[in-house]
Amino acid sequence: MIGLSLAIELRKRRLTVLVIERGEPGREASHAAAGMLTSAADPHTPPRLRQLAGASFALYPEFVLEIEDESRRRVDFRAEGTLLFPQDSACGKPLSSEEAAKLEPALGTPLPASFLKEASVDPRQLIAALLRAARHRGIEIASGTPVISLREDGGRCAGVRTARTEFHGGCVVNCAGAWAGELGAPPLPTRPVKGHMLAVIPSRRQMIRHVLRGAEVYLVPRSDGRVVIGSTLEDAGYDKRVHAHVIQSLHQLAANLVPELGEAKIIEAWTGLRPALPDELPALGRGALDGYFIATGHYRNGILLAPITAQVMAQVIRGEQPSCDLQAFAPSRFANASHVSS
């Protein structure tokens, strides 16, 4: 999501862009994500991330419309809002138990909640649309082989090497997610954080309208009737195996919130690897080598932050003043890292 969004933004600025993908484009963290678009007021948004999150949230409606127009593909973007349980008086609009039940009659035990003006998007539809839009703009995509090193020429980055060949270019941007630490300097102490998720089909279409977020589970409705349920946070390395007992636990937690979901048919279960850095903030900016840039480590906010990441990184790459303060996200904060996660 990050790489494709940035590629399109750079192409708008008349740069020739090549996207190199180790596997199938969009099949890692972006494919696994629920697609919740949280606002800057969200209590779970780190304070240093709130300006960036708020700016990206504001860009989203236009971002989706533009990608839909270019790709001629519909993207499921919903702006119904979020009900947060338990109620958090520090954010959102407080709702009584009765008010929450009126908004979502399928809830089990009535509980007070907070209403947040948030949105959601189907990341898989958005990735498919981004791929089509990228190709429409003449962006080349080389998939199926990982980048193994940077090419240097005269003290600056001049392309990359893969196991099969070399690609020459005026600059390189590392958007490699959980694998970003394998390339370039400063060394990025990235680690994958595994998440289990499932999707169900309830007996009634549009059983829930809003994103529902509890202390241990969240529910994200799709316009086609599916409900996505997530998610765990696991330090399991690069292990992407799906464990039935974890899926069953998430399903039960969802049913505790919306009892009818206990009978809903599970149509898919999967895992994904979120790219995390030690401070849980992204790395955005210049690397140690001239012509080398970094845009990775978005952890749980990669879908949300794609539009603003594309905008500010294109500005940095073109030598412009970025529209958001990126000081907290400088890759150089890891220059003295003693090791890189593997």
XYZ file of C-alpha atoms in Angstrom:
342
model
C 0.000 0.000 0.000
C 2.772 2.435 0.933
C 4.938 1.624 -2.093
C 2.132 1.797 -4.656
C 0.696 5.019 -3.212
C 4.122 6.660 -3.328
C 4.823 5.340 -6.826
C 1.641 6.984 -8.128
C 2.446 10.267 -6.359
C 5.935 10.312 -7.887
C 4.541 9.488 -11.308
C 2.235 12.497 -11.025
C 5.429 14.526 -10.698
C 6.643 13.080 -14.002
C 9.222 10.703 -12.534
C 9.752 7.293 -14.097
C 8.975 4.699 -11.419
C 9.726 1.007 -11.014
C 8.182 -0.972 -8.125
C 10.168 -4.077 -7.125
C 8.200 -6.624 -5.100
C 9.650 -9.738 -3.481
C 6.376 -11.649 -3.865
C 2.968 -10.769 -5.267
C 2.137 -7.049 -5.001
C -0.100 -6.194 -2.078
C -0.201 -9.692 -0.578
C 1.570 -9.050 2.720
C 0.488 -6.620 5.484
C -1.812 -4.664 3.152
C -3.754 -7.789 2.165
C -4.132 -8.816 5.818
C -5.250 -5.451 7.212
C -8.767 -4.676 8.449
C -8.694 -1.171 6.969
C -9.809 0.891 9.976
C -9.107 4.574 9.380
C -8.733 6.098 12.812
C -8.865 9.824 13.486
C -6.292 11.894 15.340
C -8.682 11.902 18.320
C -8.384 8.136 18.687
C -6.941 7.318 22.137
C -4.800 4.539 20.665
C -2.999 6.877 18.254
C 0.458 7.730 19.656
C 0.653 11.485 20.397
C 3.606 12.015 18.037
C 1.638 10.374 15.222
C -1.523 12.439 15.540
C -0.633 15.268 13.145
C 0.289 12.781 10.436
C -2.765 10.600 11.140
C -5.122 13.566 11.066
C -3.691 14.846 7.799
C -3.957 11.423 6.162
C -7.511 10.862 7.428
C -8.531 14.173 5.843
C -6.997 13.111 2.498
C -8.748 9.740 2.337
C -12.071 10.526 0.624
C -10.347 12.312 -2.266
C -7.597 9.668 -2.360
C -10.151 6.876 -2.807
C -12.201 8.797 -5.380
C -9.102 9.498 -7.460
C -7.988 5.857 -7.399
C -11.502 4.682 -8.280
C -11.623 7.110 -11.191
C -8.221 6.069 -12.567
C -8.720 2.343 -12.093
C -12.427 2.134 -12.948
C -12.754 -0.106 -9.892
C -15.034 0.428 -6.915
C -13.401 0.633 -3.483
C -15.504 -0.052 -0.387
C -15.001 3.134 1.656
C -17.348 3.602 4.614
C -17.604 6.664 6.864
C -20.262 5.454 9.309
C -18.043 6.026 12.340
C -16.786 3.892 15.223
C -18.337 2.848 18.531
C -15.625 2.443 21.147
C -16.119 0.168 24.162
C -15.570 0.824 26.978
C -16.474 4.487 26.810
C -13.483 6.836 26.831
C -14.387 10.324 28.038
C -11.150 11.735 26.584
C -12.242 11.225 23.002
C -15.315 11.135 20.828
C -18.925 11.749 21.752
C -20.126 9.896 24.884
C -23.105 7.622 24.292
C -25.329 6.082 26.945
C -26.092 2.369 26.804
C -29.464 3.188 25.272
C -27.958 5.473 22.622
C -25.366 2.860 21.654
C -28.056 0.167 21.421
C -30.174 2.417 19.213
C -27.261 2.846 16.793
C -26.430 -0.868 16.871
C -29.453 -2.972 17.904
C -27.482 -6.228 17.474
C -25.280 -5.455 20.473
C -25.590 -7.882 23.369
C -25.442 -6.415 26.859
C -26.080 -2.654 26.522
C -22.902 -0.712 27.264
C -22.006 2.991 27.200
C -19.695 3.859 24.334
C -17.861 6.688 22.608
C -18.709 7.629 19.039
C -15.723 8.554 16.868
C -15.992 10.130 13.426
C -13.885 7.500 11.734
C -14.005 5.464 8.538
C -12.918 2.161 7.050
C -11.775 0.901 3.671
C -11.403 -2.555 2.157
C -7.603 -2.779 1.704
C -7.795 -5.604 -0.824
C -10.080 -3.616 -3.096
C -7.879 -0.561 -2.649
C -4.713 -2.520 -3.502
C -6.336 -3.933 -6.642
C -7.378 -0.427 -7.682
C -3.916 0.991 -6.921
C -2.267 -1.696 -9.041
C -4.525 -0.934 -11.982
C -4.040 2.834 -11.549
C -0.258 2.377 -11.345
C -0.163 0.375 -14.556
C -2.464 2.888 -16.224
C 0.084 5.599 -15.387
C 2.935 3.593 -16.885
C 4.516 2.423 -13.634
C 6.444 -0.806 -14.120
C 6.167 -3.566 -11.519
C 8.820 -6.281 -11.210
C 7.614 -9.019 -8.888
C 8.877 -12.353 -7.637
C 12.395 -11.462 -6.550
C 13.684 -9.625 -3.456
C 16.164 -6.780 -3.486
C 19.390 -7.998 -1.868
C 21.497 -4.819 -1.872
C 21.778 -1.214 -2.983
C 23.959 -0.139 -5.894
C 26.363 2.699 -5.180
C 28.043 4.973 -7.702
C 30.221 7.901 -6.691
C 28.968 7.924 -3.110
C 25.266 7.922 -3.939
C 22.577 5.296 -4.372
C 22.221 4.389 -8.040
C 19.810 1.453 -7.998
C 19.431 -2.016 -6.512
C 20.569 -5.602 -7.014
C 18.253 -8.581 -6.901
C 19.164 -12.255 -7.047
C 18.574 -12.131 -10.816
C 19.654 -8.723 -12.080
C 20.414 -5.064 -11.377
C 18.130 -2.058 -11.743
C 19.576 1.426 -12.227
C 17.826 4.532 -10.926
C 18.308 8.045 -9.620
C 16.979 7.168 -6.174
C 15.675 4.198 -4.193
C 12.882 4.141 -1.592
C 12.745 1.315 0.939
C 9.056 0.447 1.486
C 9.781 -3.169 2.402
C 7.615 -3.362 5.516
C 8.605 -6.117 7.929
C 11.633 -6.890 5.717
C 12.907 -3.288 5.566
C 15.750 -3.975 8.003
C 17.466 -6.232 5.464
C 18.443 -3.317 3.224
C 20.495 -0.136 3.468
C 21.539 2.208 6.248
C 20.857 3.309 8.899
C 20.042 -0.203 10.059
C 16.335 -0.404 10.828
C 15.435 -2.602 13.822
C 12.190 -3.737 12.200
C 10.289 -6.707 13.532
C 7.159 -8.453 12.283
C 4.148 -8.403 14.610
C 1.768 -11.196 13.674
C -1.980 -10.729 13.678
C -4.727 -13.357 13.306
C -7.996 -12.305 11.649
C -11.166 -13.836 10.265
C -14.160 -12.858 8.174
C -17.725 -14.052 8.740
C -21.053 -13.787 6.935
C -23.882 -12.995 9.390
C -27.400 -14.298 8.914
C -28.635 -10.762 8.296
C -27.062 -8.371 5.823
C -25.773 -5.150 7.403
C -26.237 -6.578 10.888
C -23.856 -3.891 12.088
C -23.218 -0.513 10.454
C -20.383 0.973 12.475
C -16.912 -0.255 13.284
C -17.151 -1.716 16.801
C -14.033 -1.707 18.933
C -13.848 -3.467 22.267
C -10.944 -3.954 24.634
C -9.920 -7.262 23.026
C -11.570 -7.361 19.605
C -12.783 -5.164 16.761
C -15.465 -5.703 14.129
C -15.296 -4.025 10.726
C -18.394 -4.331 8.501
C -18.091 -4.435 4.733
C -20.757 -3.223 2.340
C -21.099 -6.723 0.816
C -22.295 -8.115 4.170
C -19.041 -9.545 5.514
C -17.729 -8.657 8.966
C -13.961 -8.691 9.519
C -12.906 -9.633 13.066
C -9.491 -8.990 14.542
C -6.862 -9.043 15.779
C -4.008 -10.446 17.807
C -0.573 -8.936 18.459
C 2.012 -11.718 18.460
C 5.809 -11.785 18.455
C 6.144 -14.910 16.323
C 8.832 -13.889 13.868
C 7.936 -14.504 10.238
C 5.607 -17.414 11.069
C 2.319 -16.839 9.214
C 0.586 -20.084 10.144
C -3.074 -19.787 11.135
C -3.958 -21.418 14.461
C -7.548 -22.606 14.837
C -7.736 -21.945 18.584
C -6.776 -18.286 18.069
C -9.442 -17.874 15.387
C -12.026 -19.510 17.651
C -11.083 -17.170 20.504
C -11.503 -14.083 18.302
C -14.839 -15.410 17.055
C -16.037 -15.849 20.636
C -14.900 -12.363 21.635
C -16.888 -10.966 18.701
C -19.946 -12.956 19.807
C -19.599 -11.540 23.307
C -20.107 -8.113 21.765
C -22.668 -9.080 19.096
C -24.249 -12.439 20.041
C -25.620 -13.208 16.565
C -22.070 -13.336 15.222
C -21.532 -16.536 17.209
C -23.642 -18.336 14.607
C -22.097 -16.533 11.641
C -20.232 -18.694 9.137
C -16.459 -18.219 9.002
C -15.553 -17.743 5.345
C -11.857 -16.943 5.734
C -9.116 -16.916 8.375
C -5.638 -15.487 7.873
C -2.601 -13.849 9.430
C -0.432 -10.870 8.513
C 2.886 -9.381 9.597
C 2.795 -5.739 10.664
C 6.127 -3.880 10.273
C 7.032 -2.483 13.706
C 9.923 -0.367 14.935
C 10.849 -0.129 18.648
C 8.973 3.159 19.222
C 6.006 2.004 17.088
C 6.404 5.014 14.792
C 7.213 4.891 11.074
C 10.579 5.765 9.555
C 10.135 8.494 6.920
C 12.928 10.412 5.261
C 16.469 10.194 3.932
C 18.805 7.298 4.542
C 22.529 7.617 5.174
C 23.393 7.318 1.469
C 22.551 10.161 -0.898
C 19.654 9.112 -3.097
C 18.375 6.499 -0.630
C 15.049 7.090 1.154
C 13.008 5.161 3.699
C 9.236 4.914 4.120
C 8.376 1.959 6.322
C 7.549 0.781 9.850
C 3.932 1.961 9.845
C 2.981 -0.869 12.232
C -0.827 -0.777 12.733
C -1.397 2.359 10.667
C -0.122 1.545 7.192
C -3.504 1.726 5.462
C -4.435 4.964 7.221
C -1.085 6.644 6.560
C -0.697 5.706 2.886
C -1.992 9.008 1.382
C 0.049 11.308 3.612
C 3.155 9.108 3.372
C 2.966 9.334 -0.412
C 2.586 13.108 -0.245
C 5.375 13.908 2.223
C 7.850 11.394 0.815
C 7.353 12.735 -2.702
C 8.086 16.192 -1.287
C 11.252 14.958 0.472
C 12.462 13.123 -2.630
C 11.933 16.235 -4.762
C 13.771 18.436 -2.260
C 10.634 20.298 -1.149
C 9.545 21.228 2.364
C 7.268 18.419 3.602
C 3.742 19.459 4.514
C 3.998 17.688 7.901
C 6.761 17.769 10.492
C 8.759 14.555 10.022
C 11.354 15.071 12.764
C 9.895 12.333 15.003
C 10.066 9.869 12.115
C 13.657 10.454 10.960
C 15.311 7.115 10.066
C 18.530 8.456 11.605
C 17.065 7.881 15.085
C 18.118 4.247 14.614
C 21.632 5.022 13.372
C 23.176 3.564 16.520
C 20.971 0.472 16.630
C 23.039 -2.443 17.839
C 21.137 -5.058 15.831
C 18.400 -5.569 13.323
C 15.599 -8.058 13.959
C 15.603 -11.089 11.727
